XYZ file of C-alpha atoms in Angstrom:
478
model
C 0.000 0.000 0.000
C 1.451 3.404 -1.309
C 1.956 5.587 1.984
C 0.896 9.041 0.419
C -3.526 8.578 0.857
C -4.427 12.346 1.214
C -2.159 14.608 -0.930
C -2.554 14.409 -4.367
C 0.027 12.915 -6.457
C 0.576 14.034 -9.735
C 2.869 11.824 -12.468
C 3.488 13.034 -16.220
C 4.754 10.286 -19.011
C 6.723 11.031 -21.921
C 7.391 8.215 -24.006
C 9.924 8.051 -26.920
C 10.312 5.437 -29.473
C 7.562 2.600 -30.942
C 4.565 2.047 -30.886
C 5.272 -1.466 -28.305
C 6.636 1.757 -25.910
C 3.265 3.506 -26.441
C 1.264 0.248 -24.825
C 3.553 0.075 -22.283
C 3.300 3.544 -21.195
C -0.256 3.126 -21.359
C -0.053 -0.011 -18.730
C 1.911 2.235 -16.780
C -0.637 5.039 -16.440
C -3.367 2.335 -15.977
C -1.328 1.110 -13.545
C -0.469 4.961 -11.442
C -4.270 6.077 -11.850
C -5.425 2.967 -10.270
C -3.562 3.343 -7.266
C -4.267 7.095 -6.855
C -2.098 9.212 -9.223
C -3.241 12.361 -11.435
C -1.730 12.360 -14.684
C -0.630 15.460 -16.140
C 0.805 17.176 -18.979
C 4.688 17.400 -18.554
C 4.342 21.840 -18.805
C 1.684 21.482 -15.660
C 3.694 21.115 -12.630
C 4.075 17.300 -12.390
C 5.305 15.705 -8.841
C 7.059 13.038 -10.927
C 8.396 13.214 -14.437
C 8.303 9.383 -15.840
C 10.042 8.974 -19.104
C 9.549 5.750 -21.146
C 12.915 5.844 -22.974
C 13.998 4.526 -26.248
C 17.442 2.689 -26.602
C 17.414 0.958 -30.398
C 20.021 2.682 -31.579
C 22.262 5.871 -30.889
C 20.139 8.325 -32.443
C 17.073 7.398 -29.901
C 19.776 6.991 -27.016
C 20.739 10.683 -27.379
C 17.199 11.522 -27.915
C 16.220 10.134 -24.203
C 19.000 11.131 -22.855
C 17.862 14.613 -23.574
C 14.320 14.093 -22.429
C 15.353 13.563 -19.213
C 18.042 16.462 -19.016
C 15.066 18.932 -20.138
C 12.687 17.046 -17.437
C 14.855 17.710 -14.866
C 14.439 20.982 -15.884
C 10.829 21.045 -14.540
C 11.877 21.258 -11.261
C 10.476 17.991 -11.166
C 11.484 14.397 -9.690
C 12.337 12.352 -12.873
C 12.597 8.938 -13.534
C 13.886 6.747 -16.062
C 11.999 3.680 -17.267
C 11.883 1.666 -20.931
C 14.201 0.146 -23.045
C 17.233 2.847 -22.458
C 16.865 2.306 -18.614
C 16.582 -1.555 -19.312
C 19.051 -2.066 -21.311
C 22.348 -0.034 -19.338
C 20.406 0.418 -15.961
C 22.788 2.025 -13.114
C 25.609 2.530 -15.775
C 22.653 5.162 -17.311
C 22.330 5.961 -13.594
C 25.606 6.416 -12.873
C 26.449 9.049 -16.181
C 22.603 10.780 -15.680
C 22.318 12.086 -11.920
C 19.593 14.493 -13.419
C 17.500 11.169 -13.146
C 16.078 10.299 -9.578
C 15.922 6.546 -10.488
C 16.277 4.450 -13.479
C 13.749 1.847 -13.072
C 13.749 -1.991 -15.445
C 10.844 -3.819 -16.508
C 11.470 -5.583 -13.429
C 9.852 -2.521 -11.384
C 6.556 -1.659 -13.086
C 4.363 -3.725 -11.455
C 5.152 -2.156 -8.379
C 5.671 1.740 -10.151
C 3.560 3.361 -7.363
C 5.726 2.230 -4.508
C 9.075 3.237 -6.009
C 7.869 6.989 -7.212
C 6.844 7.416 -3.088
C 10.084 6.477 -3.003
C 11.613 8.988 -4.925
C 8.826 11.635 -3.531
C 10.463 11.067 -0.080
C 13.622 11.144 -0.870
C 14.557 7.506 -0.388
C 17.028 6.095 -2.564
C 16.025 3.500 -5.218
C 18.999 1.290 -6.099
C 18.951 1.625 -9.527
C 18.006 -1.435 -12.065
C 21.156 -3.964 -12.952
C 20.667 -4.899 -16.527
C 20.815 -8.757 -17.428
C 20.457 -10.869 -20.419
C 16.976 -10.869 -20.607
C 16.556 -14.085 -22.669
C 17.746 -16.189 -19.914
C 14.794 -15.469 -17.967
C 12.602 -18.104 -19.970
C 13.135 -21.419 -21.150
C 14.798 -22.098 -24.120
C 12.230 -24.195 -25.538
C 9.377 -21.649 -26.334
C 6.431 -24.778 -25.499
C 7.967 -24.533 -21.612
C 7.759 -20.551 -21.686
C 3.701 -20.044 -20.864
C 4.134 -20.704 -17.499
C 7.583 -19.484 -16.983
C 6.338 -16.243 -18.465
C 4.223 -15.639 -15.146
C 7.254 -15.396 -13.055
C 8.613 -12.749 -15.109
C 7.836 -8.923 -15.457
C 6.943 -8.787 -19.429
C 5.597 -5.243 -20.341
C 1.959 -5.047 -21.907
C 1.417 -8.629 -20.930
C 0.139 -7.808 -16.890
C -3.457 -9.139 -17.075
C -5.885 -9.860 -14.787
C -9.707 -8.975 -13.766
C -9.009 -5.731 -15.688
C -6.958 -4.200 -18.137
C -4.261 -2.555 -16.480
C -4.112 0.744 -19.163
C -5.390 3.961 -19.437
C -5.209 5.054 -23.073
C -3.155 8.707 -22.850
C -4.925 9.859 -25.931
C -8.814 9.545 -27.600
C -7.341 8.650 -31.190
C -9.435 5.858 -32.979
C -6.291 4.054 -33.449
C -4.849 2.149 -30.455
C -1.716 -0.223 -30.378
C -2.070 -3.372 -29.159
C 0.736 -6.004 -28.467
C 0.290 -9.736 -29.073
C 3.810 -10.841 -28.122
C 7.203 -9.530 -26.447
C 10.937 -10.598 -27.304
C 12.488 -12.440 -29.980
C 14.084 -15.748 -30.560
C 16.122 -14.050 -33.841
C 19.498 -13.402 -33.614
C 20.196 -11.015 -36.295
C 23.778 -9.600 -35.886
C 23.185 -6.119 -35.983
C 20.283 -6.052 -33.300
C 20.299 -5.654 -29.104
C 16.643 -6.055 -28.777
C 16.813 -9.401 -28.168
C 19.587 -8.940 -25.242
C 16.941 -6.438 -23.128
C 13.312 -7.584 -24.460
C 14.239 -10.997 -23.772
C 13.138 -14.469 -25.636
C 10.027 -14.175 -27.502
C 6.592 -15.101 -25.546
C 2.656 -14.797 -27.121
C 0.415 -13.129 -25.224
C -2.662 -15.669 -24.504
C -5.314 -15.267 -27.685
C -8.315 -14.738 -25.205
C -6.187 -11.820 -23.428
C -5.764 -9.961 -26.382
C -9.224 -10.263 -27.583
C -10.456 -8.953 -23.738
C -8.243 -6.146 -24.393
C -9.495 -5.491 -27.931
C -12.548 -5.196 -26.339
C -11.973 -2.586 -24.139
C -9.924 -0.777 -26.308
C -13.071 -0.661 -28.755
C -15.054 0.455 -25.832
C -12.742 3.441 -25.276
C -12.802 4.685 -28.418
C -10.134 2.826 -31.061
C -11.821 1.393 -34.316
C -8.319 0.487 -35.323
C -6.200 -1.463 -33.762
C -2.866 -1.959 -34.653
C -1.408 -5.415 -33.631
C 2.608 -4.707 -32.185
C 5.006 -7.041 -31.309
C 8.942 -7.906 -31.732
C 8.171 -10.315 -34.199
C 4.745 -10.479 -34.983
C 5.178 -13.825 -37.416
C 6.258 -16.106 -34.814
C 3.187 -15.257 -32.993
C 1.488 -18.779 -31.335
C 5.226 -20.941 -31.631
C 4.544 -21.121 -27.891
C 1.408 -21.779 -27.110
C -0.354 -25.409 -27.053
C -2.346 -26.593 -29.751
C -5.735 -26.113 -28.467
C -4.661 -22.373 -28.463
C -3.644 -22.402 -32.478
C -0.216 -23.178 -32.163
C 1.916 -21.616 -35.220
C -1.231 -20.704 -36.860
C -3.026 -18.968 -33.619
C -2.631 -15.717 -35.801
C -4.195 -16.985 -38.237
C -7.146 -17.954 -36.448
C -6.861 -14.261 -33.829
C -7.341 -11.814 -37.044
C -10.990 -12.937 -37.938
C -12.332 -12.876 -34.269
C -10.278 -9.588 -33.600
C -12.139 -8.283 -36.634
C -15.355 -9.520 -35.278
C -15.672 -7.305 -31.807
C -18.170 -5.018 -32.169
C -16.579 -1.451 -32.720
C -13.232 -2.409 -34.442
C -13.273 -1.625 -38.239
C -9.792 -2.286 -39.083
C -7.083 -4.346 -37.711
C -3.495 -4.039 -38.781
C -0.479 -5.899 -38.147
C 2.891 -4.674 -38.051
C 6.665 -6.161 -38.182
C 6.624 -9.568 -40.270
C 9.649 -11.442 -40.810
C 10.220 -12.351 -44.388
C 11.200 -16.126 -43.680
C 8.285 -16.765 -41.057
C 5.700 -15.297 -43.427
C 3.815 -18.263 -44.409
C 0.986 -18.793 -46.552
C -1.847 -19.117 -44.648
C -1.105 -16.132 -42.834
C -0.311 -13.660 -46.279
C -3.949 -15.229 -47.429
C -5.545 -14.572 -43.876
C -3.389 -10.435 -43.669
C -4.904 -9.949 -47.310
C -8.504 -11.815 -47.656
C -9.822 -11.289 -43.982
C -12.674 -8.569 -43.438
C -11.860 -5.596 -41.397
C -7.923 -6.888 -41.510
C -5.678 -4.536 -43.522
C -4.167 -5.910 -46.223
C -0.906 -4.593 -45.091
C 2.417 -6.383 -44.963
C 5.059 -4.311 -42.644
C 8.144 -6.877 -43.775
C 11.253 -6.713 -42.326
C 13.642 -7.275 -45.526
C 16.563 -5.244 -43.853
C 18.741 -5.905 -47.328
C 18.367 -7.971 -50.481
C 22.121 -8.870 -50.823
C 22.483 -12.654 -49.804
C 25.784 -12.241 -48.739
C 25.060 -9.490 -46.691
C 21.817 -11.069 -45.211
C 23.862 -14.169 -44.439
C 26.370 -11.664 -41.919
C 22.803 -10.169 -40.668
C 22.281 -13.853 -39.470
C 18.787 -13.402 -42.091
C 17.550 -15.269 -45.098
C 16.693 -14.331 -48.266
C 17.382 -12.721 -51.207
C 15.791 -10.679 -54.192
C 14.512 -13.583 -56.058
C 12.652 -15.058 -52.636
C 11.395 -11.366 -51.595
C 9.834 -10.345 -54.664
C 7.949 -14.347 -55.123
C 6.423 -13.424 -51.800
C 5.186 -9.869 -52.856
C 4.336 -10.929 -55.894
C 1.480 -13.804 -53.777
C 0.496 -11.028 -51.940
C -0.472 -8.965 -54.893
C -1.944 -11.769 -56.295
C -4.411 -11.816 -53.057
C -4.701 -8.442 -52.872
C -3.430 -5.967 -55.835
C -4.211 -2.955 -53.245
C -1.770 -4.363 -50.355
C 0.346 -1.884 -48.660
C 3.637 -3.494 -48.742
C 6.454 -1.679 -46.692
C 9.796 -2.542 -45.147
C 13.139 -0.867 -43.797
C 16.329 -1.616 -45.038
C 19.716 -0.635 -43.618
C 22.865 0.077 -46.031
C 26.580 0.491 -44.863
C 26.627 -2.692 -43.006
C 30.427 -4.138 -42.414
C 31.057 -5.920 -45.555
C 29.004 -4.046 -47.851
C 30.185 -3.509 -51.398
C 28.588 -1.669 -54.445
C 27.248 -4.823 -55.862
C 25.384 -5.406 -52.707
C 24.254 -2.258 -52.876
C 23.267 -2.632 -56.405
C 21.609 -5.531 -55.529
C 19.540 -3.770 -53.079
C 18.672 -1.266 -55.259
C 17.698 -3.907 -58.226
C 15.306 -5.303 -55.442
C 13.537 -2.091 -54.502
C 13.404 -1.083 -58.194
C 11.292 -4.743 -59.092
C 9.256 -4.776 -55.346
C 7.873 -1.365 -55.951
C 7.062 -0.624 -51.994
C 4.268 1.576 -50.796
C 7.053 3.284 -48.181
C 10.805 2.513 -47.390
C 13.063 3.461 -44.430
C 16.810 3.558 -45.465
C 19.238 3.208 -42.393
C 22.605 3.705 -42.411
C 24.690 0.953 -40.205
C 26.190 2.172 -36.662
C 27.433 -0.655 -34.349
C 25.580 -1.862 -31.165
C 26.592 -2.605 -27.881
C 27.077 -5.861 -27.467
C 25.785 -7.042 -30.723
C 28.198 -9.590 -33.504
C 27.808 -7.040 -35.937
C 29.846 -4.478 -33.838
C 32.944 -7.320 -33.981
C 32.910 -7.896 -37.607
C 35.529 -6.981 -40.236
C 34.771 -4.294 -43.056
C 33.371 -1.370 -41.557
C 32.502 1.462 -43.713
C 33.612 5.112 -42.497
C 30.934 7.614 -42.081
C 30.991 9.112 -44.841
C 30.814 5.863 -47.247
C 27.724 4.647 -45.396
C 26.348 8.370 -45.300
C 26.380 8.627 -49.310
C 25.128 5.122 -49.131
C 21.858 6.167 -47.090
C 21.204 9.411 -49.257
C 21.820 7.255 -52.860
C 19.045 4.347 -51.601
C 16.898 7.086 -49.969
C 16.830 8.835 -53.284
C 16.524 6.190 -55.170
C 13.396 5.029 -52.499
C 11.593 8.343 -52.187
C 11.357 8.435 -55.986
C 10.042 4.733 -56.313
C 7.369 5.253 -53.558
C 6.193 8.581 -55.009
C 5.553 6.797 -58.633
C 3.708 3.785 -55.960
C 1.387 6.358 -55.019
C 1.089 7.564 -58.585
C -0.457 4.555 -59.502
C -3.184 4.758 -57.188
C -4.600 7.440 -58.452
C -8.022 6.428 -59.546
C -8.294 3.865 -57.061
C -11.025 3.318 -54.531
C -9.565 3.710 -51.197
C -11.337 3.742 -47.062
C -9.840 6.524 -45.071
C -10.020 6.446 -41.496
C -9.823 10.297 -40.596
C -7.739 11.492 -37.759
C -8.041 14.991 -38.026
C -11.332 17.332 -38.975
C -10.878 20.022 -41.443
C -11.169 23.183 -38.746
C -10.165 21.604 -36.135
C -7.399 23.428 -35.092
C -7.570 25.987 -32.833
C -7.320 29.427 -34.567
C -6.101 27.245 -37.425
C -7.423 26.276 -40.850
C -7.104 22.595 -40.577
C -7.286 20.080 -43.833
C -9.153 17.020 -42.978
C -6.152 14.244 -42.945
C -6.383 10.018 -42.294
C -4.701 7.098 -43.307
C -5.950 4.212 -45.955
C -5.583 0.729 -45.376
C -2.195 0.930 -46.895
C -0.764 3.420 -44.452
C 0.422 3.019 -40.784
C 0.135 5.738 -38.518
C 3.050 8.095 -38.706
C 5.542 5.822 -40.605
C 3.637 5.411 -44.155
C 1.879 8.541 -45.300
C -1.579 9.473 -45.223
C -4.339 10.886 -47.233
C -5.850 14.603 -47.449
C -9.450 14.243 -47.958
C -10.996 17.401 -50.410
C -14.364 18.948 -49.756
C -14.466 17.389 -46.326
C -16.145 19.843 -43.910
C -18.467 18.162 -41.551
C -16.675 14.761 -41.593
C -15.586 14.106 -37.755
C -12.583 12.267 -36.429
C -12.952 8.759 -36.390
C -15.300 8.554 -39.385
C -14.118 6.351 -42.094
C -14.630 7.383 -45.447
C -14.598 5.991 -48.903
C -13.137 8.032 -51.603
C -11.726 7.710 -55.199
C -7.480 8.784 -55.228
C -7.214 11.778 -57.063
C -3.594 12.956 -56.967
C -0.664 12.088 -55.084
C 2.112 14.314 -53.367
C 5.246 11.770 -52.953
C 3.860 9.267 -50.718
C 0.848 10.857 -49.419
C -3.122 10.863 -51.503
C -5.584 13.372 -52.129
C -8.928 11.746 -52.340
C -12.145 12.783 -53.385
C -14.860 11.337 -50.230
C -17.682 9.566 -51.980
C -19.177 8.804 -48.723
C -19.327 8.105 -45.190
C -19.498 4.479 -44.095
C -21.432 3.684 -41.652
């Protein structure tokens, strides 16, 4: 039982990063307001300044690192928590004294307690990271009820859903697994997520429900590897095809209109789940695939399979499903080894997949990764021209993409009202079924006054501005 009954506490979360960071911030403030706590904006005079940090790669590091140096500036208490805080624990503690704790995964289910802490002015010994995949078995079968004994983010069920959703959006993230049993060279995830465990199927359908009942119409299915959902769970419960079998009765609950999954792995992506992704009502036919490079050579030092031939037979059976299909992936160029015929042979691969939206990384070694021991490295400025050559080469592929869709029928899910803005002439913007939030584009919608947030509307393309539509509404769907 938290000690402070009578004064009022107030908490503010900032969260960097993914969307798997947004649910768990979200089971965090579930978690605060339902043992007392007021949450606030971070400009409104917070108690506590919680910051749900982001530590994928140096870039995000620096960019939670300097969340918390401007919290502190609040005057507030501020505490680390999320992957950054996970991952280097009381070495982060140790180089950040601007942070009152850093606080693992280890520590949310009892959040409340250690924020008293910090409010009185009792030390909390900060978290001491550990390999995170030697919590759970190595067989996945043995990991169900391993998993209970361990403190997995986003997975803390029980008579209620632990989360308060930090935003009235009709699109809500929702994660059906954590971790991942991949061991691609160039990637720490694994090290601080830990091994890869499903979320029960009947969990995540009691949580679609009462994320339909607070408002989302979309929800948008997150995960570390969202293809190997189901390797761990018994038969009865679907097995490797539980996905399969989840989309249709996710799609079923009243008040979700479109579900969406994100992060497939190339390799895992198996037929019966492309055919269920682009044939299922109310399921997106959107493929987020992790391709990461086309080279084979340099997808055998990623520790990945595949190769241009094998990526663009799988796109081409998912057109074949579903001509419309949003098909998008990241890539990363520079990596240790590279040489222009891999990167030729990346761009060969782009040039024949024709992608609805592409992220272009450059390479930068990771703590503790293989990739950060191997041979070859790049310089800067090799991988730099690298990055702006594929990104050019990308942006100008996607924009002809979204040229051909002009004249196509499309649904738009609108997320903001023309005039909605305060003092501001806002254009009424959404997504279509081929666009994620934030990542993919998203559609302007002409002659649109009156249509209200959350309203999906079909509409014919009319134009197209790089990646992003302008459609013409034909009408309002029910």
């Amino acid at each position: 039982m938290s000690e402070s009954t009578t004064t009022e506490r107030r908490v503010a979360l900032l969260t960097l990063g993914c969307a798997r960071n947004d649910v768990d911030s979200e089971e965090l403030a579930g978690r605060l307001t339902g043992d007392g706590w007021r949450l606030v904006d971070a400009d409104a005079a917070p108690d506590v300044v919680v910051v749900n940090t982001c530590g994928f790669v140096e870039s995000a590091k620096k960019d939670s690192v300097d969340t918390l140096l401007a919290a502190s500036d609040t005057g507030a208490k501020v505490v680390a928590v999320g992957c950054l805080a996970e991952r280097y624990g009381a070495e982060l503690a140790a180089s950040l004294p601007e942070a009152d704790a850093v606080l693992g995964f280890d520590h949310y289910p009892k959040l409340t307690d250690r924020l008293d802490d910090v409010l009185a002015g009792r030390q909390v010994t900060a978290h001491t990271p550990v390999d995170r995949r030697t919590l759970l078995p190595l067989t996945p079968v043995a990991r169900q009820p391993a998993a209970l004994d361990v403190a997995v983010p986003g997975h803390g069920w029980g008579p209620r859903v632990p989360r308060a959703r930090l935003d009235d959006g009709p699109v809500a993230s929702l994660k059906i697994a954590s971790g991942c049993d991949r061991r691609c060279s160039f990637c720490a995830i694994p090290s601080f997520r830990g091994a890869f465990v499903s979320r029960p199927p009947q969990d995540i359908l009691d949580e679609a429900a009462w994320l339909a009942e607070h408002g989302a119409s979309e929800l948008f299915l997150v995960s570390e590897n969202t293809t190997s959902y189901g390797k761990d769970l018994p038969r009865g419960l679907g097995g490797q095809d539980a996905l399969v079998a989840l989309l249709p009765q996710l799609a079923a609950i009243p008040g979700v209109c479109r579900i969406r999954a994100s992060y497939l792995q190339p390799a895992e992506t198996r037929p019966a789940l492309v055919r269920a992704i682009a044939t299922t009502e109310g399921v997106a036919p959107y493929f987020d695939m992790s391709f990461q490079h086309a080279s084979e050579p340099v997808l055998r030092r990623m520790r990945r399979f595949g190769s241009t031939e094998s990526f663009l037979d799988l796109i081409g059976r998912i057109r074949a499903l579903a001509p419309a299909a949003g098909v998008r992936s990241n890539v990363i160029v520079g990596f240790p080894g590279e040489t222009e015929d891999d990167v030729a042979e990346l761009a060969r691969f782009l040039t024949g997949a024709r992608l609805d939206a592409v992220g272009v990384f450059g390479y930068s070694d990771e703590d503790g990764t293989e990739a950060e021991g191997l041979g070859g490295k790049l310089d800067a400025g090799a991988v730099a021209e690298r990055v702006a050559r594929i990104s050019e080469l990308a942006e100008r592929l996607t924009s002809q993409r979204a040229e051909d869709r002009v004249g196509e029928e499309v649904v738009v899910l609108v997320e903001t009202a023309a005039n909605s803005g305060v003092g501001a002439d806002e254009d009424c913007v959404g997504r279509a079924a081929h666009q994620a939030p934030e990542v993919d584009g998203e559609c302007l919608l002409l002659d649109a006054d009156g249509i209200e947030v959350g309203s999906y509307v079909r509409g014919v393309v009319a134009d197209a501005a790089g990646v992003d539509l302008v459609v013409r509404p034909l009408e309002v769907l029910p």
